[in-house]
PDB file of C-alpha atoms in Angstrom:
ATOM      1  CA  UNK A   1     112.612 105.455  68.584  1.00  0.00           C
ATOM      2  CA  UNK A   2     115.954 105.937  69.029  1.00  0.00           C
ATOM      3  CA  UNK A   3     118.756 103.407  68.815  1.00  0.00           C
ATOM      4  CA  UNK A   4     121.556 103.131  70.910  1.00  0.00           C
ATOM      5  CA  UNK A   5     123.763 101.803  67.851  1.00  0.00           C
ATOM      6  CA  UNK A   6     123.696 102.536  64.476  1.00  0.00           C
ATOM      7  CA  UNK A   7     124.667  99.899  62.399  1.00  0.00           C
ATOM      8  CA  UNK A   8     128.137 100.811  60.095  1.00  0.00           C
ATOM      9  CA  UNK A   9     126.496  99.433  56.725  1.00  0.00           C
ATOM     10  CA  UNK A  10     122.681  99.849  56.768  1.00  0.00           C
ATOM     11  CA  UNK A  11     122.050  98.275  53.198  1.00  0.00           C
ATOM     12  CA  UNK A  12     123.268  94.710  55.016  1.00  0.00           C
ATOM     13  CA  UNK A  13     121.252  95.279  58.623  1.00  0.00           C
ATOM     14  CA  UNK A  14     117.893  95.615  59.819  1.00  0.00           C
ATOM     15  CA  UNK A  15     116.332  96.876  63.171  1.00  0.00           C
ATOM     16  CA  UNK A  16     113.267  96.111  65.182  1.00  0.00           C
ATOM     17  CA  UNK A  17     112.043  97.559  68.374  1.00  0.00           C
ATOM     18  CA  UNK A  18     109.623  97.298  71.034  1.00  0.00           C
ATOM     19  CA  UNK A  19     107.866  99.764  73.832  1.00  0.00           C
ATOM     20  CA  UNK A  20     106.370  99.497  77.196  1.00  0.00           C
ATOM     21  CA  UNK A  21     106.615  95.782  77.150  1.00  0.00           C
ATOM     22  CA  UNK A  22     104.381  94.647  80.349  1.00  0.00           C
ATOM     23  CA  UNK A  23     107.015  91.782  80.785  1.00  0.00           C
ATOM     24  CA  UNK A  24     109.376  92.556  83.549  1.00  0.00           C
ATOM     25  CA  UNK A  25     112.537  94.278  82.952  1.00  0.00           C
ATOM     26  CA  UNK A  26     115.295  91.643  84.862  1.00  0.00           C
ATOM     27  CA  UNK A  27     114.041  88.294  83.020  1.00  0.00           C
ATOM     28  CA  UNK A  28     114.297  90.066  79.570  1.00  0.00           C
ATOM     29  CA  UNK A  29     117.589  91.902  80.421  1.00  0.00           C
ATOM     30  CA  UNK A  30     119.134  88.381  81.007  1.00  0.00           C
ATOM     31  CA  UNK A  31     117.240  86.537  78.474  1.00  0.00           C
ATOM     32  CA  UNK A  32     118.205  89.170  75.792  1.00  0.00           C
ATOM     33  CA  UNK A  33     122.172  88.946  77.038  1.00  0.00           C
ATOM     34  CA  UNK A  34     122.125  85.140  76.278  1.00  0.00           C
ATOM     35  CA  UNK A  35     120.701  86.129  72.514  1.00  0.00           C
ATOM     36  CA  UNK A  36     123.556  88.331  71.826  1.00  0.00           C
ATOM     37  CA  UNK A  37     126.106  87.033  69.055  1.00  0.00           C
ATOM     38  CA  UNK A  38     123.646  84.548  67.742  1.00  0.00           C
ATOM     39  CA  UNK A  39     122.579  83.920  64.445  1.00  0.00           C
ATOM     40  CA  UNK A  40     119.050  84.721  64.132  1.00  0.00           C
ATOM     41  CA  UNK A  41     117.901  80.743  63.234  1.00  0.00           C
ATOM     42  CA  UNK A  42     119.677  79.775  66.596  1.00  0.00           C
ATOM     43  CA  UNK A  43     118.528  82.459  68.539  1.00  0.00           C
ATOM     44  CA  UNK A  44     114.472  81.597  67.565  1.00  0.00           C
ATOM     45  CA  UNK A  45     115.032  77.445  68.387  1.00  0.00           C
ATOM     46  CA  UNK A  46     117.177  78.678  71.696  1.00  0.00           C
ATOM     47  CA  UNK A  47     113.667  80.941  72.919  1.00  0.00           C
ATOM     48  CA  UNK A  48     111.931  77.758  71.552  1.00  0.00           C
ATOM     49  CA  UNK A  49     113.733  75.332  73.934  1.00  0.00           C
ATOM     50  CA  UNK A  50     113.604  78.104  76.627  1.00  0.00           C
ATOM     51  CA  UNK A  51     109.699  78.037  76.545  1.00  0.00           C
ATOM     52  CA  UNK A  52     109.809  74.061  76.438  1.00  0.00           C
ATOM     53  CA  UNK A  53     112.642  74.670  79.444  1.00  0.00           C
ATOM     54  CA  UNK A  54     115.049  72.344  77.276  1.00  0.00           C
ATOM     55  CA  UNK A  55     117.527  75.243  77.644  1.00  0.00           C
ATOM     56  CA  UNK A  56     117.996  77.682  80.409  1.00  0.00           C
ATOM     57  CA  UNK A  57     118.594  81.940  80.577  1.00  0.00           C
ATOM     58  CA  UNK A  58     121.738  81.972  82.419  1.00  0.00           C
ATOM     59  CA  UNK A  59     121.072  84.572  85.202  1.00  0.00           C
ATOM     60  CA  UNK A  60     124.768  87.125  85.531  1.00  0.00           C
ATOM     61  CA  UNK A  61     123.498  90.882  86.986  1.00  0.00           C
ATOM     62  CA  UNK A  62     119.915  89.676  89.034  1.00  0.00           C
ATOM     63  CA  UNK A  63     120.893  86.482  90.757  1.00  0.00           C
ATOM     64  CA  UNK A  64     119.659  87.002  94.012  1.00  0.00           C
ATOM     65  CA  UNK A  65     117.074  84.025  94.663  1.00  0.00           C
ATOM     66  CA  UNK A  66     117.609  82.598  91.839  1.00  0.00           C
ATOM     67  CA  UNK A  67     118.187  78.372  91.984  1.00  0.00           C
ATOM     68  CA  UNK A  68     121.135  76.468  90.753  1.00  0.00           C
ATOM     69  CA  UNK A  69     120.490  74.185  87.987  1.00  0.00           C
ATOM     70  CA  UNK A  70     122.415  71.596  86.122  1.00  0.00           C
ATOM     71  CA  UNK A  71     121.862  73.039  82.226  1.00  0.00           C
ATOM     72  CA  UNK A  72     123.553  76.344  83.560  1.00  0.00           C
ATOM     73  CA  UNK A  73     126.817  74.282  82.708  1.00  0.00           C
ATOM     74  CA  UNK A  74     126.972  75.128  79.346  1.00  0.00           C
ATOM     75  CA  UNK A  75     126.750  78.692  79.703  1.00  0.00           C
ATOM     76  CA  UNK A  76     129.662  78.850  82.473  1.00  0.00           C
ATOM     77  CA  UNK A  77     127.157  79.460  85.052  1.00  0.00           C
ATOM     78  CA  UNK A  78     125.655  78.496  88.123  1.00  0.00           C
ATOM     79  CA  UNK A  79     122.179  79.708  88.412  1.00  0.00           C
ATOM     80  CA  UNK A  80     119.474  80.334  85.304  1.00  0.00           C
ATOM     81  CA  UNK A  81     115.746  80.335  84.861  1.00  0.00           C
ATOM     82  CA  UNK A  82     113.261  79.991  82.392  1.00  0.00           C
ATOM     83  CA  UNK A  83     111.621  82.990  81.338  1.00  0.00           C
ATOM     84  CA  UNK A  84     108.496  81.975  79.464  1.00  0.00           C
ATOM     85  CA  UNK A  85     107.304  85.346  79.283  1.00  0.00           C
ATOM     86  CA  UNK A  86     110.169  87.122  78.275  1.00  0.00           C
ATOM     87  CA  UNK A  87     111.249  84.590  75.817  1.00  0.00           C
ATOM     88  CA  UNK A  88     107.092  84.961  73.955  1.00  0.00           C
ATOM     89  CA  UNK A  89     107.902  88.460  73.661  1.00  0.00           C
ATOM     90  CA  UNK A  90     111.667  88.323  72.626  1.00  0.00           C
ATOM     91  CA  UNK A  91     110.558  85.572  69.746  1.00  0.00           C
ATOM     92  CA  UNK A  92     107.948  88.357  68.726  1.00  0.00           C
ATOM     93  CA  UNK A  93     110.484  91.237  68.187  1.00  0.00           C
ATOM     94  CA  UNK A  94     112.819  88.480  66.458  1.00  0.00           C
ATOM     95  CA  UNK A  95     109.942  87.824  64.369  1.00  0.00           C
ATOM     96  CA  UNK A  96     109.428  91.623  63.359  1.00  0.00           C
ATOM     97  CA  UNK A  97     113.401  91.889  62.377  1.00  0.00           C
ATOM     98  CA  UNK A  98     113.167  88.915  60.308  1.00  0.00           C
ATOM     99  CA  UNK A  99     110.430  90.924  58.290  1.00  0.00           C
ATOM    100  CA  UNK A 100     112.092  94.046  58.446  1.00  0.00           C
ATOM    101  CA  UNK A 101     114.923  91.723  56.822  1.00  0.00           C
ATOM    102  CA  UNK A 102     113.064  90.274  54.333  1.00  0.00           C
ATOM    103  CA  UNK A 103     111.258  93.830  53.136  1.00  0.00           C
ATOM    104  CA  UNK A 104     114.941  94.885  52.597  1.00  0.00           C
ATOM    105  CA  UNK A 105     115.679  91.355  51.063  1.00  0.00           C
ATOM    106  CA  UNK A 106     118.577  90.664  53.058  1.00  0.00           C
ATOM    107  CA  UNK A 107     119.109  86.666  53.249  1.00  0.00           C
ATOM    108  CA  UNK A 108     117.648  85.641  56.298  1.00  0.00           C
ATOM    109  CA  UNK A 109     119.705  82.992  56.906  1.00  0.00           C
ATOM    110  CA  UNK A 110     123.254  84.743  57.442  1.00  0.00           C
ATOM    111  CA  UNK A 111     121.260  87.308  59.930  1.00  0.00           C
ATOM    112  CA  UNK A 112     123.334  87.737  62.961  1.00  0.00           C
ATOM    113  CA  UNK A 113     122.398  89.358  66.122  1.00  0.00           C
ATOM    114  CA  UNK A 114     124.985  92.077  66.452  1.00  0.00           C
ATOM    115  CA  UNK A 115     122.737  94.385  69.174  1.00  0.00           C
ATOM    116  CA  UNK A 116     120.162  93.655  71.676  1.00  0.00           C
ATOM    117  CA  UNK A 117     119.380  95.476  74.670  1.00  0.00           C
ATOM    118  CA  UNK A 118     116.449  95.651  77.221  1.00  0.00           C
ATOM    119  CA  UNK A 119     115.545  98.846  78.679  1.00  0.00           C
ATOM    120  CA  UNK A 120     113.305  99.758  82.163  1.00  0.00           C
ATOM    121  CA  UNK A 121     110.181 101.775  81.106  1.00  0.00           C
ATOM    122  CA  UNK A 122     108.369 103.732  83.461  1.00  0.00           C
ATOM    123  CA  UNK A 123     106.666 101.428  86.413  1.00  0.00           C
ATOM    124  CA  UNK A 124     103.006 100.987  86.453  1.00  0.00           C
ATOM    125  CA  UNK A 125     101.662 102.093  89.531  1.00  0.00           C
ATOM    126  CA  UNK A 126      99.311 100.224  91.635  1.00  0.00           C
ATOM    127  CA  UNK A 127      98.185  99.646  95.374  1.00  0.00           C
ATOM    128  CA  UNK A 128      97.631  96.719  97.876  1.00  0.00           C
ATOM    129  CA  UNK A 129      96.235  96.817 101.073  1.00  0.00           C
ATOM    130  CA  UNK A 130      97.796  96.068 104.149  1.00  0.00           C
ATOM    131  CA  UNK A 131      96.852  95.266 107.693  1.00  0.00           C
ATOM    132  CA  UNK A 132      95.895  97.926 109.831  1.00  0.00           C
ATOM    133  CA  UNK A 133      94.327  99.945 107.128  1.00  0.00           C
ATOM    134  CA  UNK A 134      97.636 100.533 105.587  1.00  0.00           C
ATOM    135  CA  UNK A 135      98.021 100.540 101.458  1.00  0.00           C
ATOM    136  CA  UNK A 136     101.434  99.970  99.741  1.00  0.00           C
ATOM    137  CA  UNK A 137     102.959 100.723  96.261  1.00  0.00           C
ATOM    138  CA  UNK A 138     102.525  97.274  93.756  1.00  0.00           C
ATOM    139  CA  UNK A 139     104.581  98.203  90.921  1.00  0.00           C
ATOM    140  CA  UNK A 140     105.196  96.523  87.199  1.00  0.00           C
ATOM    141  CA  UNK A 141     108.442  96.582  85.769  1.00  0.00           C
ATOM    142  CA  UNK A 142     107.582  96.924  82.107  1.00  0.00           C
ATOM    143  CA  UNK A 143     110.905  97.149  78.994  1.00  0.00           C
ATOM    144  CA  UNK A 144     111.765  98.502  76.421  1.00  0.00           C
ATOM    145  CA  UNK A 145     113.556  96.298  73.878  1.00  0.00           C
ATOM    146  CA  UNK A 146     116.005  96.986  70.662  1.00  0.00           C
ATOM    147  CA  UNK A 147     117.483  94.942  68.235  1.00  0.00           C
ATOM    148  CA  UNK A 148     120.123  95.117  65.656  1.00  0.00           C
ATOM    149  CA  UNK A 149     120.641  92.625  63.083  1.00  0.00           C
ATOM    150  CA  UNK A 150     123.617  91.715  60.963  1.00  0.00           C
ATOM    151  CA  UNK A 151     123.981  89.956  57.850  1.00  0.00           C
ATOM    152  CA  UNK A 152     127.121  87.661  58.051  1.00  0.00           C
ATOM    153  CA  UNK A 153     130.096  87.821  55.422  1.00  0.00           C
ATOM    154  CA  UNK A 154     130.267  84.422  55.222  1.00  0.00           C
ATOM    155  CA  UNK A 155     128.535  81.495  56.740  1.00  0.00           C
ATOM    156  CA  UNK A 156     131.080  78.777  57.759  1.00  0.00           C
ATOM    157  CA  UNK A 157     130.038  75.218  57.156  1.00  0.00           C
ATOM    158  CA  UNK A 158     130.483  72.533  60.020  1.00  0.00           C
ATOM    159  CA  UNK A 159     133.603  70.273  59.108  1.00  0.00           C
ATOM    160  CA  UNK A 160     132.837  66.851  58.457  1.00  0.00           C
ATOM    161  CA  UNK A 161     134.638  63.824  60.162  1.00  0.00           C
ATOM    162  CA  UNK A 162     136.756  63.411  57.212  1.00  0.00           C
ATOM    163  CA  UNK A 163     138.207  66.486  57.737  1.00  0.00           C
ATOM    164  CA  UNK A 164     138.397  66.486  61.554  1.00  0.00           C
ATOM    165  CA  UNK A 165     140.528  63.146  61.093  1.00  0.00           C
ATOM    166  CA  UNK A 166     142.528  64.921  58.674  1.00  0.00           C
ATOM    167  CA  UNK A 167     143.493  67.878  60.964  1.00  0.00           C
ATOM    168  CA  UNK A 168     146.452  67.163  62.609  1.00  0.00           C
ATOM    169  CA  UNK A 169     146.456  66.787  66.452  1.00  0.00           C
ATOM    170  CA  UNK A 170     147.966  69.252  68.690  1.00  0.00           C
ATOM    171  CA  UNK A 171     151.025  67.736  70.807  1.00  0.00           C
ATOM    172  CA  UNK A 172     152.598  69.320  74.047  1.00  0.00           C
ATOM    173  CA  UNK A 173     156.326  70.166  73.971  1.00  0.00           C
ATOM    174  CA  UNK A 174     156.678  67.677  76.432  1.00  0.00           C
ATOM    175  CA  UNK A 175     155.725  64.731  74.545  1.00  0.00           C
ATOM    176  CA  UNK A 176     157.720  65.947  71.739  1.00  0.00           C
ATOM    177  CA  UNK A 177     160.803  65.924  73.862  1.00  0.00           C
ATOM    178  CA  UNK A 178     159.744  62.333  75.657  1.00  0.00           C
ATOM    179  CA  UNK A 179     159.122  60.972  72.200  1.00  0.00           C
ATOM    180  CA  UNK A 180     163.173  62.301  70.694  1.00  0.00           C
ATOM    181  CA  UNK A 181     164.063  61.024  74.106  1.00  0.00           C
ATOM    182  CA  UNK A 182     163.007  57.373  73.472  1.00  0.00           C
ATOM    183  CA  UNK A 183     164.225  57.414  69.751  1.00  0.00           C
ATOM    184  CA  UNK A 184     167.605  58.029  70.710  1.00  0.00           C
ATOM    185  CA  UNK A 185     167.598  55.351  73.438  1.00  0.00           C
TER     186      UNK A 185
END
């Protein structure tokens, strides 16, 4: 298969890919957006809590029809699903990297997810029947997925509260000037 990246350093990347996917093309296009960036830990647990609908697929390019929901907050968003489906089968090609990672014993845990992309494959063709002896076209809307992973320079740790109390905290111009106002009073 062909990419549509190729990674600058391949000793420190791995790829994985899958074809004719019979899991439709817009769910996985979205769901595989909202993976991109991630580290590769984060990105399994976020499909996890997609499946478990404890997170939610924000929905950007296919939003027609699509319902409003509350956890689309913390993507910046209005409307998201749940993709079960698409998240089983994104987890699964996560899952191949991983090993394609380890075979090239890259650490696993700095793995970053630095290309994904969902592709249409051809539509499966079938037929329904309609009244008056009619038949129409009932088409699938299988993918075609890719993905390119990272290792990370440098994992940075979380700070502690010791050292958030330590940082100093940012104070407008304003106050600044209201606070030399009141000393010289």
């Amino acid at each position: 298969m062909r990419y549509a990246v190729k990674p600058k350093n391949s000793a420190n990347s791995c790829m994985a890919s899958a074809s004719y996917l019979r899991v439709h093309f817009k769910n996985t296009r979205e769901a595989a957006n909202a993976l991109r960036g991630m580290s590769l830990r984060r990105a399994k647990a976020f499909l996890e809590n997609v499946k478990e609908q404890k997170e939610i697929v924000p929905v950007t390019r296919y939003r027609y029809g699509v319902g409003r929901h509350a956890q689309c907050k913390a993507w910046g968003s209005v409307s998201g699903r749940w993709p079960k489906k698409s998240a089983e089968f994104l987890l699964q090609l996560l899952k191949n990297a991983e090993a394609n990672a380890e075979a090239k014993s890259l650490k696993v845990d700095q793995l970053v997810i630095k290309h994904i992309q969902a592709n249409q494959a051809p539509k499966l063709r079938r037929r329904t029947y309609r009244a008056h002896g009619r038949i129409n076209p009932y088409q699938s809307c299988p993918s075609h997925l890719q993905v390119v992973l990272v290792e990370s320079k440098k994992a940075v740790p979380r700070p502690t509260e010791e050292a958030k109390d330590r940082q100093k905290k940012k104070v407008s111009q304003k106050k600044l000037a209201a606070e030399r106002r009141n000393r010289r009073d």
